[in-house]
Coordinates of C-alpha atoms in Angstrom, one line a residue:
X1 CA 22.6 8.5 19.0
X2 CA 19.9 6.4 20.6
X3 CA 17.3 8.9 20.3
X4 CA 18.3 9.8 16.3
X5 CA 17.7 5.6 16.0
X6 CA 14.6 5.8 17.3
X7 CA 13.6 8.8 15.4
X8 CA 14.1 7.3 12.2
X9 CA 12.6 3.7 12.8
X10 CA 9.7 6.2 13.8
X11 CA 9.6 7.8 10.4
X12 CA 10.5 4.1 9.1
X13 CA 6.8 3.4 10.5
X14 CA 5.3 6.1 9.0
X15 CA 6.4 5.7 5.3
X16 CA 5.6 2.1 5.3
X17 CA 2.2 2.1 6.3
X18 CA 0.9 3.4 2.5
X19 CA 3.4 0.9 0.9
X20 CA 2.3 -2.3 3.3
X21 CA -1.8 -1.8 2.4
X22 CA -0.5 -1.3 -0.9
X23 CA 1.4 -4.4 -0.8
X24 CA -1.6 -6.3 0.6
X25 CA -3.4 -5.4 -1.6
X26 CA -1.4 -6.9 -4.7
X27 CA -1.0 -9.6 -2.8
X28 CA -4.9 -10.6 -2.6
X29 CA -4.8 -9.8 -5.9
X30 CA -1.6 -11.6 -7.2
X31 CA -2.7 -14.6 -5.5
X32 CA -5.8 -15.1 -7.5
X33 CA -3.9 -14.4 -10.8
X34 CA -4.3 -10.9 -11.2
X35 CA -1.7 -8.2 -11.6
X36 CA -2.3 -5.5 -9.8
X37 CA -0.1 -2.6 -12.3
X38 CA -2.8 -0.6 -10.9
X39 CA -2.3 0.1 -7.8
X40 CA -0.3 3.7 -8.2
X41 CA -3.8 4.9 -10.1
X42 CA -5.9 3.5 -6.7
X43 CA -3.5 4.9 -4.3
X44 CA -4.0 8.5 -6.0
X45 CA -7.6 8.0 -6.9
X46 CA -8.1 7.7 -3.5
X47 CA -5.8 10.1 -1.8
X48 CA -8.1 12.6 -3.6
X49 CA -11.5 11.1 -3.3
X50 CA -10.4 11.2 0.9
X51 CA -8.9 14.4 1.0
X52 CA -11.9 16.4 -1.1
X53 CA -14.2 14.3 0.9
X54 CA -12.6 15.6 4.1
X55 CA -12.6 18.9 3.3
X56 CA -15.9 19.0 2.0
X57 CA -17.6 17.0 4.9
X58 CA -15.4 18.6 7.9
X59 CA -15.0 14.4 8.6
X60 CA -11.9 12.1 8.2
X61 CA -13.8 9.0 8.6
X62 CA -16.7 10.4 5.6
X63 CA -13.0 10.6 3.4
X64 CA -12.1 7.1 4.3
X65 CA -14.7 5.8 3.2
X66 CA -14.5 7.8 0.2
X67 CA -11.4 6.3 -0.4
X68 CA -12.3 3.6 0.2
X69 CA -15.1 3.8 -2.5
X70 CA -13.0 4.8 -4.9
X71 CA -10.6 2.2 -4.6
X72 CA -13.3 -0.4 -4.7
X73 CA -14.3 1.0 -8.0
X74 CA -11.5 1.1 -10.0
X75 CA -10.7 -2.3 -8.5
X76 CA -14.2 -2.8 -10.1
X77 CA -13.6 -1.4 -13.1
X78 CA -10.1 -3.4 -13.5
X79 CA -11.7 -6.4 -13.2
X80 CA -14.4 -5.8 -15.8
X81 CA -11.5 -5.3 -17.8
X82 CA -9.2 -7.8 -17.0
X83 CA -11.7 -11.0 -15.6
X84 CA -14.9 -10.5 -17.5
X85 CA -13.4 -9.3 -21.2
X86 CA -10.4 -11.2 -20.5
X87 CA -8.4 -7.9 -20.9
X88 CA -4.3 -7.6 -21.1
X89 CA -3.6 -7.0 -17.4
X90 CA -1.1 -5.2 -17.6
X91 CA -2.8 -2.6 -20.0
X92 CA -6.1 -2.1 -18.1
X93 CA -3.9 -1.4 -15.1
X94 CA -1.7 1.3 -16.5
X95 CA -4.9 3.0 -18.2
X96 CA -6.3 2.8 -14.8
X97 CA -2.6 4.9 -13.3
X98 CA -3.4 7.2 -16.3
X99 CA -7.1 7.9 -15.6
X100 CA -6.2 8.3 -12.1
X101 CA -3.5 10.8 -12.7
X102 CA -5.5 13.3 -15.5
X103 CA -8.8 12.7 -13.8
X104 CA -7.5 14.4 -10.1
X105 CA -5.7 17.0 -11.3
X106 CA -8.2 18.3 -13.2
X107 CA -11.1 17.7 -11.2
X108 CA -8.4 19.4 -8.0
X109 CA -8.3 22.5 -10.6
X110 CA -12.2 22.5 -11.3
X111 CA -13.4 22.4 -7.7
X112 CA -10.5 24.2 -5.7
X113 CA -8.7 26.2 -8.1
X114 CA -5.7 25.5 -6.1
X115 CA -3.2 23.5 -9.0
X116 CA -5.2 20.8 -8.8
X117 CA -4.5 20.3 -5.2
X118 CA -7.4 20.0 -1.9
X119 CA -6.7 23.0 0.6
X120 CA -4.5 22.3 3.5
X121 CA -6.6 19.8 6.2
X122 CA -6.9 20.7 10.0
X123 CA -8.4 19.0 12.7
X124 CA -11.2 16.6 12.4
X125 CA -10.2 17.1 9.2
X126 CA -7.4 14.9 9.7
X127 CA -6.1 10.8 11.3
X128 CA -4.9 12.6 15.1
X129 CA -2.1 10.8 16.6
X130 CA -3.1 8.2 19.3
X131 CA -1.3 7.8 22.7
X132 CA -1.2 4.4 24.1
X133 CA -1.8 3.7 27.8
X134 CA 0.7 4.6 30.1
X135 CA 3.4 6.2 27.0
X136 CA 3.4 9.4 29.3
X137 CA 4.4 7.5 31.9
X138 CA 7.3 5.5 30.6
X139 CA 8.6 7.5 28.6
X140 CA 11.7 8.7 30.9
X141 CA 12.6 5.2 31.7
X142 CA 16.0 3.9 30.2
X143 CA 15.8 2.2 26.3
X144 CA 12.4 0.5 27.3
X145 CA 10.5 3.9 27.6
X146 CA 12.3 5.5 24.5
X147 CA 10.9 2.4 22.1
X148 CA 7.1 2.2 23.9
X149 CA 6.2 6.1 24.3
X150 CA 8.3 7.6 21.1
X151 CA 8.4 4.6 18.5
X152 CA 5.1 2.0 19.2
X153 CA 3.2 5.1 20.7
X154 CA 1.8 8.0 18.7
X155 CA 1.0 7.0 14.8
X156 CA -2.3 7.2 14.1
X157 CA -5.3 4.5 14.1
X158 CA -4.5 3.4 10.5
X159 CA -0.3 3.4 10.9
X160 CA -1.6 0.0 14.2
X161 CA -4.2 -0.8 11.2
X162 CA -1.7 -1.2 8.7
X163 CA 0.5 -3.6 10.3
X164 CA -2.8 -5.5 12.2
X165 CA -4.1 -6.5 8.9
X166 CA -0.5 -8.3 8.4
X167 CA -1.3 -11.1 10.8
X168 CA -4.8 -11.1 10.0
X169 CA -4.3 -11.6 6.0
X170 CA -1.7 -14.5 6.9
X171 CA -4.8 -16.3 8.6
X172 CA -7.2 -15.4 5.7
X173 CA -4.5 -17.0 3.2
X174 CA -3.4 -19.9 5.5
X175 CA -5.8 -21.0 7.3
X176 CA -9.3 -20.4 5.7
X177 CA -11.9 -22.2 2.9
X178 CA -11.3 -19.2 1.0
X179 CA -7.5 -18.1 1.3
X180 CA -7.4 -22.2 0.1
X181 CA -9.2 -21.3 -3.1
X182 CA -8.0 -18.2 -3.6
X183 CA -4.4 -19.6 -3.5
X184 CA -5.2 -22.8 -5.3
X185 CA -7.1 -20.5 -8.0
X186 CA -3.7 -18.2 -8.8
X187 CA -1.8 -21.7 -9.3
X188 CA -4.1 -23.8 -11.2
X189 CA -7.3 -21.9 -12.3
X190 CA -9.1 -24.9 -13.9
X191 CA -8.6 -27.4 -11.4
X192 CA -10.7 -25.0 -9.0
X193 CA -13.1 -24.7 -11.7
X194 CA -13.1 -28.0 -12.1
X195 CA -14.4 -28.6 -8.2
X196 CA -17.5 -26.1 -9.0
X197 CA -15.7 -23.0 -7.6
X198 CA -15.7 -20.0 -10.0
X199 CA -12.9 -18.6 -10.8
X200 CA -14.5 -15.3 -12.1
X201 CA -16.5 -14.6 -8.9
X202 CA -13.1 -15.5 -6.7
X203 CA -10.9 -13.4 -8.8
X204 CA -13.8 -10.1 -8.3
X205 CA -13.7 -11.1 -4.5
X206 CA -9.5 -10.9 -4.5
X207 CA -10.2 -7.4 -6.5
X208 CA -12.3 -6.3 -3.8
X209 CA -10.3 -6.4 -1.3
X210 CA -7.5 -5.2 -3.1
X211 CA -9.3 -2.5 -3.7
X212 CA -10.4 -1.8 -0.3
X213 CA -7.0 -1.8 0.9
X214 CA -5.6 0.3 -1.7
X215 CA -8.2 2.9 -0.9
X216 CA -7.1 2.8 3.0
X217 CA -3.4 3.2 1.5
X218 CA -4.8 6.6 -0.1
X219 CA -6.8 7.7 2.6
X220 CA -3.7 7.6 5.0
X221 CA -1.3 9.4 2.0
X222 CA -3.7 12.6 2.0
X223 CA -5.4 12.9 5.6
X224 CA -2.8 11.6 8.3
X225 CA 0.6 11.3 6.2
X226 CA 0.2 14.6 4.8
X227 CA -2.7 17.2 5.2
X228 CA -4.3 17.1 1.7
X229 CA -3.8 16.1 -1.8
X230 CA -0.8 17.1 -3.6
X231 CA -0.7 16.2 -7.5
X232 CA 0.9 13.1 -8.1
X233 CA 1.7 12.4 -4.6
X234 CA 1.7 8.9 -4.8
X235 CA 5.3 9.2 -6.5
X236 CA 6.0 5.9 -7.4
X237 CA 4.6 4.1 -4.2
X238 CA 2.5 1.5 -6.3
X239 CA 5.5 0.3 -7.9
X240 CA 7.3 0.1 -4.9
X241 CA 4.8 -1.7 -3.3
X242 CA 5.1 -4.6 -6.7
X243 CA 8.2 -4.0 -5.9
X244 CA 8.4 -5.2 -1.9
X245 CA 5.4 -7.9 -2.9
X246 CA 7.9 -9.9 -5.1
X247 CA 11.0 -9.0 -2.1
X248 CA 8.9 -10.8 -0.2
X249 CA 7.4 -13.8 -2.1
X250 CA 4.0 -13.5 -1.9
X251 CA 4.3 -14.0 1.3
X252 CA 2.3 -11.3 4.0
X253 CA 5.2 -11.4 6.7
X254 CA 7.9 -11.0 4.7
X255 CA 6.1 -8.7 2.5
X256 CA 6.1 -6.2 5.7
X257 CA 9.6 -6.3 5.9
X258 CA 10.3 -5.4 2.5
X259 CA 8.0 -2.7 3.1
X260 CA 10.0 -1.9 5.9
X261 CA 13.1 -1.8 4.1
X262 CA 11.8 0.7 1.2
X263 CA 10.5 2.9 4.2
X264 CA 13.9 2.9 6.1
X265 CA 15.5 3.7 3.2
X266 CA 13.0 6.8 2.3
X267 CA 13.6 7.9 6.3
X268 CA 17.3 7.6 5.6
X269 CA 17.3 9.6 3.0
X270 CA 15.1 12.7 4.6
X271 CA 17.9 12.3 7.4
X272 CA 21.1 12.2 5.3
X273 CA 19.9 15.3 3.8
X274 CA 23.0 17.9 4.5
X275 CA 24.9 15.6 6.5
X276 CA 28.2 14.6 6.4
X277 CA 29.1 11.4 6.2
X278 CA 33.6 10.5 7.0
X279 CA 35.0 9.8 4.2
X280 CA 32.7 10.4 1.5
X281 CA 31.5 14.2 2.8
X282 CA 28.0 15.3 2.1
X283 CA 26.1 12.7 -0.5
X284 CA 23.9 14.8 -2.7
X285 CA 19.9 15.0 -2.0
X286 CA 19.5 13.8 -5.7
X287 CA 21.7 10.2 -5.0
X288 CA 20.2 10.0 -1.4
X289 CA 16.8 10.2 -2.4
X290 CA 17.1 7.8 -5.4
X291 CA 18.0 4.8 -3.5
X292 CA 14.5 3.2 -2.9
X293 CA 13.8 3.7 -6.6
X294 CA 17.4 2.3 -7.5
X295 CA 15.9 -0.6 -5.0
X296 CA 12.9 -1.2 -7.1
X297 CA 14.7 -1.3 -10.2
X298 CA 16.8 -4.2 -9.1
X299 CA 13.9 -6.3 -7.7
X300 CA 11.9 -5.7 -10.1
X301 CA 14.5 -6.6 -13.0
X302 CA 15.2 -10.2 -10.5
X303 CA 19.0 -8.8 -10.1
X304 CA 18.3 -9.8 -5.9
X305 CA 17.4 -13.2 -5.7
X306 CA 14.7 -15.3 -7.6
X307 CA 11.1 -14.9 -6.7
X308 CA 8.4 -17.3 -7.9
X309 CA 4.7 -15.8 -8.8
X310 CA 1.5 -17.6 -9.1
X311 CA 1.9 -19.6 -11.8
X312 CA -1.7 -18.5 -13.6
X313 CA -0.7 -14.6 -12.8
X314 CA -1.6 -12.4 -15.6
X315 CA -3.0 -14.9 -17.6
X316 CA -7.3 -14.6 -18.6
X317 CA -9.1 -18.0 -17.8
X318 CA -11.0 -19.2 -20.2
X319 CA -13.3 -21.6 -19.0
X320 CA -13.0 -25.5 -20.3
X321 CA -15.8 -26.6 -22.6

């Protein structure tokens, strides 16, 4: 029983780590006053930038960075849309999902004639899993030795990445000059423009790390979550993501564990598959599966508890004459 525990929080791990940079990322963004709609369309941009990338180049790292390029620029390309032309938000970001979704099956069709998907990616191809000091060692020693060698030990360098940047994204927000403005900037735009600060240039800095992020988020989906680019693979995880950035308020810790939560229930479901369960007998895969979803619905819709955005979210500044 212990063991089954510790194999799910394990999988729990793994699910969450696309849906936590994901999070992050609409969270820089959020904060300045941007909705980030957009975020499914990054995530599969650049799952298939990183996985063609990696294929092509024989290197993960030359497909994160590909990823990561390609998340910067359709970060770049929604904020041209949304800051500069003082585009609807929320339409630039689902034409941004759309172009992301058309645009990698074809080009997956045009260069690998596979569907529209990369071939399969093998070794240095791939994120390997890491070992951390002394998990060989521990790992026969009673409930300690269990949670170090199989749970905390053996994700890959950007599962430990994931959940670094959590603490490290507080401190940006909390405790620096420009987590300050950044925050002041999503309440009250023209009081910061007021103290000489521009709100344009902030808002493109917020998008640039949200991009950043989001392309990490895809680089993991394709090249250490799975091994190559699947159409529409994302499956929803942007919205999820929205969905665990208003769960937790805006707020990077808590935002983790609602990102936690969406990934234990994704792992739960994987396991429940086929089992049954006193009382009610085998659940079908169909109702098992559509719990995080059923999840997002409800937060989304404000049915679980009342959360608070950024006041100037989704609204275009217009500077002050």
């Amino acid at each position: 029983m212990f063991d089954t525990i510790i194999l799910l929080l394990d999988a729990t791990l793994r699910v969450a780590t696309p849906l936590l940079l994901l999070a992050l990322a609409g969270l820089f963004s959020e904060r300045s006053g941007v909705v980030n709609i957009a975020l499914e369309g990054k995530l599969l941009g650049s799952a298939f930038a990183a996985a063609a990338t990696s294929y092509a180049t024989g290197s993960v790292w030359m497909g994160l960075l590909a990823g990561m390029a390609t998340g910067f620029a359709l970060a770049m390309i929604h904020g041209f849309a949304s800051i500069t032309h003082r585009g609807d938000q929320i339409v630039s970001g689902t034409a941004i999902n759309m172009l992301a979704a058309g645009l990698t099956v074809t080009l997956g069709r045009y260069w690998f004639e596979q569907g529209g998907q990369t071939p399969s990616l093998v070794g240095d191809q791939r994120f390997q899993a890491i070992d951390l000091p002394l998990a060989g060692m521990l790992q026969d020693v009673p409930l300690i030795g269990s949670l170090y060698s199989k749970l905390l030990s053996g994700h890959n360098l950007l599962v430990y990445l994931a959940f670094a940047l959590v603490p490290v994204s507080w401190w940006i927000l909390q405790r620096t000059r420009f987590g300050l403005r950044l925050r002041a900037v999503g309440e009250n735009p023209h009081s910061v423009d007021t103290a000489g600060v521009s709100v344009t240039w902030l808002r493109y800095r917020a998008l640039m790390i949200a991009g950043l992020l989001a392309g990490i988020a895809g680089a993991y989906l394709s090249t250490a979550h799975s091994a190559g680019f699947v159409p529409n693979m994302s499956a929803g995880k942007g919205f999820i993501a929205l969905a665990a950035l208003i769960f937790g308020k805006w707020r990077p810790v808590s935002v983790m564990f609602g990102c936690l939560l969406f990934g234990f229930l994704d792992a739960l479901a994987v396991r429940l598959q086929g089992v049954e369960i006193p009382v009610i007998g085998e659940v079908p895969v169909q109702a098992i599966e559509v719990l995080p979803y059923v999840l997002t619905v409800l937060l989304l819709a404000g049915f679980i508890g009342k959360a608070i955005a950024p006041k100037a979210v989704g609204q275009p500044y217009v500077k002050s004459r």
